[in-house]
Amino acid sequence: MEKKRLTEKKRYTKKEKVIATVVSTAIATIPFFIGMPTYEVAANGSEAPMPTPTPTQTPIPVHVQDLVIPQNGSSSIINLRTLYNLSKYSTFSVTNGTNPSASIETNFLEKGFLKVKGGVETGKASFTVTIEDDGVMSQDLINVAVVPAESTGKINIGNLVTYMTGHSEDFTTAAHIKQLLTGISPSVLDENSVEGATNLLIKPFSNFTLNKNSEFSINSVSDVYEYFKQRHVEDRLTFYVFSSNPNIVDIYNDGGWYVRTSTLAGDADITVVAVNDSGDMGYDTFRATVLAENQPPVIGKSVYNKYHISPGGFYVLDLNQYFTDSLGEHLNFEVIGTSVSAISGSKLYLSSGMTDIVGVKATDTANHVVSQQFTVTGSTYNPFSVHELFVGSTLELNLTNAFETTAPLNYSFDFVDGVDNNTVTVSKEVYNSQNYLKLSNIVNYPSSSSNLKINAVNPTTNEVFINDLFMYQTFFGGSFDIESIFPKENGKEEYIQVFSSNPDMPIMKDGTYYYINSSGTTTITVDVDHGKKILTIPYTRPMIP
């Protein structure tokens, strides 16, 4: 059987071999080629220092190496003030700033950055940067080679060698080729890198879509610090944000960076640049698209028609679960029908006294509004209230008749703020067609206490009954006050039975106190109103000498 050749090694011509040798030598001998972006190459190169300024226009040594950029929109950004060690008051301008192969985005110059962007055509371009600082004007020349890009938008070194061979008029000498290679940023070679990849940039930004006539803070939808890292705690980051098309997406700073869209639909490239106190820089560019037709917020989960909340209790709605924005825009929330300040961030806090509320609404950055309606009523009493729980005991509470309805209910239990509590196990049991809440495996930690939300939903009427069970864990010492572990409901008298499983350890009673004087092991059972509440306590009393 004939073996098939899996790969075929490319055979270079004599001229390609010469260029490939130069490429390999450049990569091996230029210490800052791998792992360092273009601006760091320029800033840390071995160029002569900037000459002493004179009152006349003076050319300065070339600090910016020739740049190599893939075609079709890739770019390099250079921090000019750091590169030339200029003051923050320095200004810049560029001549020949537009070329079919490359262009300069002039809005970056105001902040001291030079952004060179590759065009749709390959070829060479040259730009002259004029610098003015403290009355002194200087100039620098930047040469850019825009070369073919792979489908990934990156440069393939092998294909670059072939391209150089076919364009000998642009790449004339080995020294010239080596000079160009110093301008290749690793971010345009490595498919796993992103534009402006440095040790400051952690992850790339995602493209996003916007409505027309919207305005919002960038930090309200994205924490820019998640994308860039600080090398040291004291090494602060300063951010700059730019738009390639302010007529579509405008960026401005008013104590923070804000986005503002107009009545026009279209696209804009947004570039975020981060610079630390040491002058190191990282950046990334993403696409913002403004839709021709605005998209309002949409309803997520549906609220219940009515919330029955026990006295002194409350219920928290995370409104981000009930309203969503398909564009990821920030939503503002507001209650309807009451002036009570019940919203903090995206959390709505309902209490039994908010009987005038009739709903909640969400507004996006383009002022589109959606709402959901509901009402709140205060229950007449809390059938669970406060309970003192003994370590090792089990408490069972009848749920079937605990709420103000005889309709079948669906139950759920949550600790306040969703925090799991490892001092008690919560479950639902069914005995004789009756639903019970069972609290077991009760343990004790210093100052152990819990607040359990007991929610009962009537699926037919879409109502929810919300009650709080406050629990305090303690050790059983052989006696208890019945009104402490089972407070009376609305002062109502209850039928209470207390049993001991060991007849040699009988239960003694003194008013509302129950106790055991005998030694041994037993299980104490407390039954309130024939199974409404059942407490079992295992107890061992040592032999008294």
Coordinates of C-alpha atoms in Angstrom, one line a residue:
M1 CA 0.0 0.0 0.0
E2 CA 1.4 3.3 -1.0
K3 CA 2.1 5.7 1.8
K4 CA 0.7 9.2 1.4
R5 CA 2.8 12.2 2.3
L6 CA 1.0 14.1 5.0
T7 CA 2.8 17.4 4.5
E8 CA 5.0 18.7 1.8
K9 CA 7.8 21.0 2.8
K10 CA 7.9 24.3 0.9
R11 CA 11.0 24.7 -1.3
Y12 CA 12.4 28.2 -1.3
T13 CA 14.2 29.8 -4.2
K14 CA 17.7 31.0 -3.7
K15 CA 16.5 34.6 -3.1
E16 CA 13.8 33.4 -0.6
K17 CA 16.5 31.5 1.3
V18 CA 18.5 34.6 1.6
I19 CA 15.6 36.6 3.0
A20 CA 14.5 33.8 5.2
T21 CA 18.0 33.7 6.7
V22 CA 17.8 37.4 7.4
V23 CA 14.3 37.0 9.0
S24 CA 15.6 34.1 11.2
T25 CA 18.7 36.1 12.2
A26 CA 16.7 39.2 13.0
I27 CA 14.3 37.2 15.2
A28 CA 17.2 35.5 17.0
T29 CA 19.4 38.6 17.5
I30 CA 16.9 41.4 18.3
P31 CA 16.2 40.9 22.1
F32 CA 13.0 42.9 22.1
F33 CA 11.3 41.2 19.1
I34 CA 9.5 38.5 21.1
G35 CA 7.1 39.5 23.8
M36 CA 7.3 43.3 23.5
P37 CA 4.9 45.5 21.6
T38 CA 5.9 48.2 19.1
Y39 CA 5.9 51.1 21.4
E40 CA 8.2 49.3 23.9
V41 CA 10.6 48.5 21.0
A42 CA 10.8 52.2 20.2
A43 CA 10.9 53.4 23.8
N44 CA 13.6 51.0 25.0
G45 CA 15.7 50.9 21.8
S46 CA 19.3 52.1 21.7
E47 CA 18.6 55.3 19.9
A48 CA 20.5 58.5 20.8
P49 CA 18.8 60.7 23.4
M50 CA 16.7 63.6 22.3
P51 CA 18.9 66.6 21.6
T52 CA 18.7 69.8 23.7
P53 CA 15.7 71.9 22.4
T54 CA 16.4 75.0 20.4
P55 CA 14.0 77.8 19.6
T56 CA 14.0 76.7 15.9
Q57 CA 12.5 73.7 14.2
T58 CA 15.0 70.9 14.6
P59 CA 14.9 67.3 13.3
I60 CA 15.3 64.7 16.0
P61 CA 16.7 61.2 15.8
V62 CA 14.3 58.5 14.5
H63 CA 12.8 57.0 17.7
V64 CA 10.0 55.1 16.0
Q65 CA 11.2 52.0 14.2
D66 CA 9.7 51.2 10.8
L67 CA 6.3 49.5 11.4
V68 CA 5.0 46.3 9.8
I69 CA 1.2 46.0 10.0
P70 CA -1.2 43.5 8.5
Q71 CA -3.7 44.9 6.0
N72 CA -7.4 45.3 6.6
G73 CA -7.6 47.3 9.8
S74 CA -4.9 46.1 12.1
S75 CA -3.1 48.9 13.9
S76 CA -0.3 49.9 16.2
I77 CA -0.5 52.6 18.9
I78 CA 2.6 54.5 20.1
N79 CA 2.7 56.7 23.3
L80 CA 4.5 59.7 21.9
R81 CA 4.9 61.6 25.2
T82 CA 6.6 58.6 26.8
L83 CA 8.6 57.8 23.7
Y84 CA 10.1 61.4 23.5
N85 CA 9.9 62.1 27.3
L86 CA 7.6 65.1 26.7
S87 CA 5.4 67.1 29.0
K88 CA 1.6 66.6 29.2
Y89 CA 1.3 70.0 27.4
S90 CA 3.0 68.8 24.2
T91 CA 1.1 68.8 21.0
F92 CA 1.4 66.8 17.8
S93 CA 0.3 66.9 14.1
V94 CA 0.8 64.6 11.2
T95 CA 1.3 65.3 7.5
N96 CA 0.5 62.8 4.7
G97 CA -1.8 61.2 7.3
T98 CA -3.9 59.3 4.7
N99 CA -2.6 56.6 2.3
P100 CA -4.3 53.7 0.6
S101 CA -2.0 51.4 2.5
A102 CA -2.1 53.0 6.0
S103 CA -3.6 56.0 7.8
I104 CA -3.3 58.0 11.0
E105 CA -6.3 58.4 13.2
T106 CA -5.8 62.0 14.2
N107 CA -8.1 62.0 17.2
F108 CA -5.5 60.1 19.2
L109 CA -2.9 62.8 18.8
E110 CA -4.7 65.1 21.3
K111 CA -4.0 62.6 24.1
G112 CA -0.4 62.1 22.9
F113 CA -0.9 58.8 21.1
L114 CA -0.1 57.9 17.5
K115 CA -2.4 55.3 16.0
V116 CA -1.3 53.8 12.6
K117 CA -3.9 51.7 10.9
G118 CA -3.4 49.3 8.1
G119 CA -5.5 49.8 5.0
V120 CA -7.1 47.5 2.5
E121 CA -4.1 47.6 0.2
T122 CA -0.6 46.4 0.8
G123 CA 2.4 48.7 0.2
K124 CA 4.4 51.3 1.9
A125 CA 3.5 54.6 3.5
S126 CA 5.5 57.4 5.3
F127 CA 4.3 59.9 7.8
T128 CA 5.9 63.0 9.3
V129 CA 5.1 63.7 12.9
T130 CA 5.5 67.3 14.1
I131 CA 6.0 67.8 17.8
E132 CA 5.8 71.0 19.8
D133 CA 6.7 71.1 23.5
D134 CA 7.5 74.2 25.5
G135 CA 7.8 76.3 22.3
V136 CA 10.2 73.9 20.7
M137 CA 9.2 72.2 17.4
S138 CA 10.7 68.9 16.2
Q139 CA 9.9 66.3 13.5
D140 CA 10.2 62.6 13.1
L141 CA 9.6 60.3 10.1
I142 CA 7.6 57.0 10.3
N143 CA 7.8 54.4 7.6
V144 CA 5.1 51.7 7.5
A145 CA 5.0 48.5 5.5
V146 CA 1.5 47.0 5.2
V147 CA 1.8 43.3 4.3
P148 CA -0.8 40.6 3.5
A149 CA -2.7 39.2 6.4
E150 CA -3.9 35.6 6.9
S151 CA -7.6 34.8 7.4
T152 CA -7.0 35.3 11.1
G153 CA -5.9 38.8 10.5
K154 CA -2.3 38.0 11.5
I155 CA 1.0 37.7 9.7
N156 CA 2.5 34.4 8.7
I157 CA 6.3 34.6 8.6
G158 CA 6.7 32.1 5.8
N159 CA 4.2 34.0 3.6
L160 CA 5.9 37.3 4.6
V161 CA 9.2 36.0 3.2
T162 CA 7.5 35.1 -0.1
Y163 CA 5.9 38.6 -0.2
M164 CA 9.2 40.3 0.4
T165 CA 10.8 38.3 -2.4
G166 CA 8.1 39.4 -4.9
H167 CA 8.5 43.0 -3.9
S168 CA 12.2 43.5 -4.1
E169 CA 11.7 47.2 -4.9
D170 CA 10.3 47.7 -1.4
F171 CA 12.7 45.4 0.5
T172 CA 16.1 46.2 -1.0
T173 CA 18.7 45.1 1.5
A174 CA 19.2 42.7 4.3
A175 CA 19.7 45.7 6.7
H176 CA 16.3 47.1 5.5
I177 CA 14.6 43.8 6.1
K178 CA 16.1 43.5 9.6
Q179 CA 15.0 47.1 10.3
L180 CA 11.4 46.3 9.3
L181 CA 11.3 43.2 11.4
T182 CA 12.0 45.3 14.5
G183 CA 8.6 46.9 13.9
I184 CA 6.6 43.7 13.9
S185 CA 4.6 43.5 17.1
P186 CA 4.1 39.9 18.5
S187 CA 0.4 40.7 18.6
V188 CA 0.2 40.5 14.8
L189 CA 2.1 37.2 14.7
D190 CA 0.5 35.1 17.4
E191 CA -3.0 34.0 16.7
N192 CA -3.8 33.8 20.4
S193 CA -2.8 37.4 20.9
V194 CA -5.1 40.4 20.4
E195 CA -4.4 43.9 19.2
G196 CA -2.1 45.8 21.5
A197 CA -1.4 42.7 23.5
T198 CA 1.0 43.5 26.4
N199 CA 1.4 42.4 29.9
L200 CA -1.1 45.1 30.9
L201 CA -3.9 43.7 28.7
I202 CA -5.6 40.7 30.3
K203 CA -8.4 39.9 27.9
P204 CA -9.9 41.5 24.8
F205 CA -13.1 43.5 24.8
S206 CA -16.2 42.1 23.0
N207 CA -18.1 43.9 20.2
F208 CA -21.4 45.3 21.3
T209 CA -24.6 46.7 19.9
L210 CA -26.3 50.0 20.9
N211 CA -29.6 51.8 20.5
K212 CA -29.8 55.2 18.9
N213 CA -30.1 58.2 21.2
S214 CA -28.6 56.4 24.2
E215 CA -26.1 57.7 26.7
F216 CA -24.4 55.8 29.6
S217 CA -21.2 55.4 31.6
I218 CA -18.8 52.8 30.3
N219 CA -18.3 51.6 33.9
S220 CA -22.0 50.9 34.2
V221 CA -21.8 48.1 31.7
S222 CA -18.1 47.1 31.9
D223 CA -15.4 47.4 34.5
V224 CA -12.3 48.3 32.4
Y225 CA -10.0 47.2 35.3
E226 CA -11.0 43.6 34.5
Y227 CA -9.3 44.0 31.1
F228 CA -6.0 45.5 32.3
K229 CA -3.8 44.6 35.3
Q230 CA -1.7 46.7 37.6
R231 CA 1.8 45.5 38.1
H232 CA 1.9 47.0 41.5
V233 CA -0.9 48.2 43.8
E234 CA 0.6 51.7 43.8
D235 CA 1.1 51.7 40.0
R236 CA -2.1 53.4 38.9
L237 CA -3.8 53.0 35.5
T238 CA -5.0 55.9 33.5
F239 CA -7.6 55.2 30.7
Y240 CA -8.2 56.8 27.4
V241 CA -11.1 55.9 25.1
F242 CA -11.4 56.8 21.4
S243 CA -14.1 56.5 18.8
S244 CA -13.3 56.2 15.1
N245 CA -16.7 57.7 14.2
P246 CA -18.0 60.3 16.7
N247 CA -21.0 61.0 14.5
I248 CA -22.2 57.5 15.2
V249 CA -20.7 56.8 18.7
D250 CA -19.3 59.8 20.6
I251 CA -17.0 59.3 23.6
Y252 CA -16.5 61.9 26.2
N253 CA -15.1 62.3 29.7
D254 CA -17.0 63.9 32.5
G255 CA -15.3 62.5 35.6
G256 CA -15.5 59.1 33.9
W257 CA -15.8 57.9 30.3
Y258 CA -19.3 58.0 28.7
V259 CA -20.8 56.8 25.5
R260 CA -23.4 58.8 23.6
T261 CA -25.1 57.7 20.3
S262 CA -26.9 59.9 17.9
T263 CA -29.9 59.5 15.6
L264 CA -27.7 57.8 13.1
A265 CA -27.2 54.0 12.6
G266 CA -23.8 52.6 11.7
D267 CA -20.5 51.3 13.1
A268 CA -17.6 52.8 15.0
D269 CA -14.3 51.3 16.3
I270 CA -13.8 52.0 20.0
T271 CA -10.2 51.8 21.3
V272 CA -9.5 51.7 25.0
V273 CA -5.9 52.5 26.0
A274 CA -4.5 52.0 29.5
V275 CA -1.2 53.6 30.7
N276 CA 0.4 53.0 34.1
D277 CA 2.5 55.4 36.0
S278 CA 5.7 53.8 34.5
G279 CA 4.5 54.7 31.0
D280 CA 3.7 51.1 30.0
M281 CA 0.7 50.8 27.8
G282 CA -1.9 48.3 26.7
Y283 CA -4.9 48.7 24.4
D284 CA -7.6 47.0 22.5
T285 CA -10.1 47.9 19.8
F286 CA -13.7 46.6 19.4
R287 CA -16.6 47.3 17.2
A288 CA -19.7 49.2 18.4
T289 CA -22.8 49.0 16.1
V290 CA -25.7 51.3 16.4
L291 CA -29.0 49.7 15.2
A292 CA -31.3 51.3 12.7
E293 CA -34.3 50.2 14.9
N294 CA -34.0 50.6 18.7
Q295 CA -34.6 47.5 20.8
P296 CA -36.3 48.2 24.2
P297 CA -35.7 46.1 27.3
V298 CA -37.6 42.8 27.6
I299 CA -39.4 41.0 30.4
G300 CA -37.3 38.2 31.9
K301 CA -39.0 36.3 34.7
S302 CA -42.6 37.3 35.5
V303 CA -43.3 38.7 39.0
Y304 CA -46.2 37.3 41.0
N305 CA -49.5 39.1 40.9
K306 CA -49.5 39.5 44.7
Y307 CA -47.0 39.2 47.5
H308 CA -48.3 38.4 51.0
I309 CA -45.6 39.3 53.4
S310 CA -45.7 38.5 57.1
P311 CA -45.4 41.3 59.7
G312 CA -41.9 42.6 60.1
G313 CA -40.7 40.5 57.1
F314 CA -39.4 41.5 53.7
Y315 CA -38.7 40.0 50.3
V316 CA -35.9 40.8 47.8
L317 CA -36.4 40.8 44.1
D318 CA -33.3 40.9 41.9
L319 CA -34.7 43.0 39.1
N320 CA -32.0 41.8 36.7
Q321 CA -33.8 38.5 36.6
Y322 CA -37.1 40.1 35.8
F323 CA -35.9 42.6 33.1
T324 CA -33.2 42.2 30.6
D325 CA -31.7 44.2 27.8
S326 CA -30.8 42.3 24.7
L327 CA -28.0 44.8 24.0
G328 CA -26.5 44.6 27.4
E329 CA -27.3 48.2 28.2
H330 CA -27.5 49.4 31.8
L331 CA -31.1 49.5 33.1
N332 CA -32.5 52.0 35.7
F333 CA -35.3 50.7 37.9
E334 CA -38.1 52.5 39.6
V335 CA -41.1 51.4 41.7
I336 CA -44.6 52.5 40.6
G337 CA -47.3 53.9 43.0
T338 CA -45.1 54.7 46.0
S339 CA -42.5 57.2 47.0
V340 CA -40.8 54.8 49.3
S341 CA -37.1 54.3 48.3
A342 CA -37.2 50.6 48.0
I343 CA -34.5 50.0 45.3
S344 CA -30.8 49.7 45.8
G345 CA -28.9 49.0 42.6
S346 CA -30.9 46.2 41.0
K347 CA -32.5 44.9 44.2
L348 CA -36.1 45.7 45.1
Y349 CA -36.9 45.3 48.8
L350 CA -40.6 44.6 49.5
S351 CA -42.0 44.9 53.0
S352 CA -45.4 44.2 54.6
G353 CA -46.1 48.0 54.8
M354 CA -45.7 48.7 51.1
T355 CA -49.4 48.2 50.3
D356 CA -49.5 51.2 47.9
I357 CA -47.0 49.8 45.4
V358 CA -48.5 48.7 42.1
G359 CA -45.4 47.6 40.1
V360 CA -41.9 48.3 38.9
K361 CA -40.5 49.6 35.7
A362 CA -37.1 49.4 33.8
T363 CA -35.7 52.2 31.6
D364 CA -32.7 51.7 29.2
T365 CA -30.2 54.3 28.2
A366 CA -32.4 55.3 25.2
N367 CA -35.4 56.0 27.6
H368 CA -37.4 52.9 26.5
V369 CA -39.6 51.7 29.4
V370 CA -41.1 48.3 30.2
S371 CA -42.9 47.5 33.4
Q372 CA -44.5 44.7 35.4
Q373 CA -47.5 45.1 37.8
F374 CA -48.1 43.5 41.2
T375 CA -49.4 44.4 44.6
V376 CA -48.3 43.8 48.2
T377 CA -50.4 42.9 51.2
G378 CA -49.3 42.5 54.8
S379 CA -50.3 39.1 56.3
T380 CA -52.2 39.2 59.6
Y381 CA -49.6 37.1 61.4
N382 CA -46.4 35.0 61.0
P383 CA -47.1 31.3 61.8
F384 CA -43.4 30.6 62.2
S385 CA -41.9 33.7 63.8
V386 CA -38.9 33.1 66.1
H387 CA -37.8 29.6 67.3
E388 CA -35.1 28.5 69.7
L389 CA -33.5 25.4 68.3
F390 CA -31.6 22.9 70.4
V391 CA -28.4 21.3 69.0
G392 CA -29.2 17.7 67.8
S393 CA -33.0 18.2 67.9
T394 CA -35.5 18.0 65.0
L395 CA -38.3 20.5 64.4
E396 CA -41.2 19.8 62.0
L397 CA -43.7 22.5 61.1
N398 CA -47.0 21.8 59.4
L399 CA -47.1 23.9 56.2
T400 CA -50.5 22.8 54.9
N401 CA -52.6 25.0 57.2
A402 CA -50.0 27.6 57.9
F403 CA -51.0 30.1 55.3
E404 CA -54.1 32.1 54.7
T405 CA -55.5 29.8 52.0
T406 CA -56.7 26.2 51.7
A407 CA -55.5 26.0 48.0
P408 CA -52.6 23.6 47.1
L409 CA -49.3 25.5 47.4
N410 CA -45.8 25.0 46.1
Y411 CA -43.1 25.5 48.7
S412 CA -39.5 26.8 48.6
F413 CA -37.0 27.7 51.3
D414 CA -34.1 30.2 51.1
F415 CA -31.8 31.6 53.6
V416 CA -31.6 35.4 53.6
D417 CA -29.4 36.8 50.8
G418 CA -29.1 33.3 49.4
V419 CA -26.3 32.4 51.8
D420 CA -26.2 28.6 52.5
N421 CA -26.4 27.9 56.2
N422 CA -24.5 24.8 57.4
T423 CA -25.9 24.9 61.0
V424 CA -29.2 23.3 60.0
T425 CA -30.6 21.0 57.3
V426 CA -33.9 22.1 55.6
S427 CA -36.2 19.7 53.8
K428 CA -39.9 19.2 53.1
E429 CA -41.6 16.0 54.2
V430 CA -45.2 14.6 53.8
Y431 CA -47.0 12.8 56.6
N432 CA -50.6 11.7 56.2
S433 CA -51.1 14.0 53.2
Q434 CA -49.8 17.0 55.2
N435 CA -46.7 19.0 54.1
Y436 CA -44.1 19.6 56.8
L437 CA -41.0 21.8 56.9
K438 CA -38.3 19.7 58.6
L439 CA -35.3 21.3 60.3
S440 CA -32.7 18.7 61.4
N441 CA -28.9 18.1 61.9
I442 CA -28.9 21.2 64.0
V443 CA -25.4 22.2 65.2
N444 CA -24.1 25.1 67.1
Y445 CA -21.5 27.8 66.5
P446 CA -20.8 30.9 68.6
S447 CA -23.8 33.2 68.2
S448 CA -25.5 30.8 65.8
S449 CA -28.6 32.2 64.2
S450 CA -30.4 32.0 60.9
N451 CA -33.2 33.6 58.9
L452 CA -35.1 31.2 56.7
K453 CA -37.5 32.5 54.0
I454 CA -40.5 30.2 53.6
N455 CA -42.2 30.9 50.3
A456 CA -45.5 29.3 49.4
V457 CA -46.8 29.9 45.8
N458 CA -50.4 29.5 44.7
P459 CA -49.9 28.6 41.0
T460 CA -53.6 29.1 40.2
T461 CA -53.7 32.8 41.3
N462 CA -50.0 33.5 40.9
E463 CA -49.7 34.7 44.5
V464 CA -46.9 34.1 46.9
F465 CA -47.0 33.9 50.7
I466 CA -43.7 34.9 52.3
N467 CA -42.8 34.2 55.9
D468 CA -39.7 34.5 58.0
L469 CA -38.4 31.9 60.4
F470 CA -35.8 33.3 62.7
M471 CA -33.8 30.5 64.4
Y472 CA -31.4 30.7 67.3
Q473 CA -29.3 27.6 68.0
T474 CA -28.4 26.6 71.6
F475 CA -27.6 23.6 73.8
F476 CA -30.4 21.7 75.7
G477 CA -29.7 21.5 79.4
G478 CA -32.6 19.5 80.5
S479 CA -35.3 22.2 80.7
F480 CA -37.0 24.7 78.4
D481 CA -39.6 27.5 78.4
I482 CA -42.4 26.5 76.1
E483 CA -43.1 30.1 75.1
S484 CA -39.5 30.5 74.1
I485 CA -39.4 27.7 71.7
F486 CA -43.0 28.0 70.5
P487 CA -44.2 31.6 70.9
K488 CA -48.0 32.0 70.9
E489 CA -49.6 33.0 67.6
N490 CA -51.6 36.2 68.1
G491 CA -51.9 35.4 71.8
K492 CA -53.9 32.3 71.0
E493 CA -53.9 29.4 73.4
E494 CA -52.4 26.2 72.1
Y495 CA -52.9 22.5 73.0
I496 CA -49.4 21.3 74.1
Q497 CA -48.3 17.8 74.9
V498 CA -44.8 16.9 76.1
F499 CA -43.6 13.2 76.2
S500 CA -40.5 11.4 77.4
S501 CA -39.6 8.1 75.7
N502 CA -38.1 6.8 78.9
P503 CA -40.6 6.3 81.7
D504 CA -37.8 6.5 84.2
M505 CA -37.2 10.0 83.1
P506 CA -40.6 11.7 83.4
I507 CA -41.2 15.3 82.3
M508 CA -41.9 17.7 85.1
K509 CA -43.8 21.0 84.6
D510 CA -43.7 24.3 86.5
G511 CA -45.8 27.0 84.8
T512 CA -44.4 27.4 81.2
Y513 CA -41.2 25.5 82.1
Y514 CA -40.7 21.8 81.5
Y515 CA -37.7 19.9 82.9
I516 CA -36.2 16.4 83.7
N517 CA -34.6 15.6 87.0
S518 CA -33.8 11.9 86.4
S519 CA -30.6 10.5 85.0
G520 CA -30.4 8.4 81.8
T521 CA -31.2 8.7 78.1
T522 CA -34.4 9.7 76.5
T523 CA -36.1 11.5 73.6
I524 CA -38.4 14.3 74.5
T525 CA -41.3 15.0 72.1
V526 CA -43.2 18.3 72.1
D527 CA -46.5 18.3 70.1
V528 CA -48.3 21.6 69.5
D529 CA -52.0 21.5 68.5
H530 CA -52.0 17.8 67.4
G531 CA -49.1 17.8 64.9
K532 CA -49.0 21.5 63.9
K533 CA -45.5 21.7 65.4
I534 CA -43.4 18.7 66.5
L535 CA -40.1 19.0 68.3
T536 CA -38.0 16.0 69.2
I537 CA -34.9 16.4 71.5
P538 CA -32.5 13.6 72.3
Y539 CA -31.2 14.0 75.8
T540 CA -28.8 12.2 78.1
R541 CA -28.4 13.2 81.8
P542 CA -25.4 11.8 83.6
M543 CA -25.8 9.8 86.8
I544 CA -25.8 12.1 89.8
P545 CA -23.2 10.9 92.4

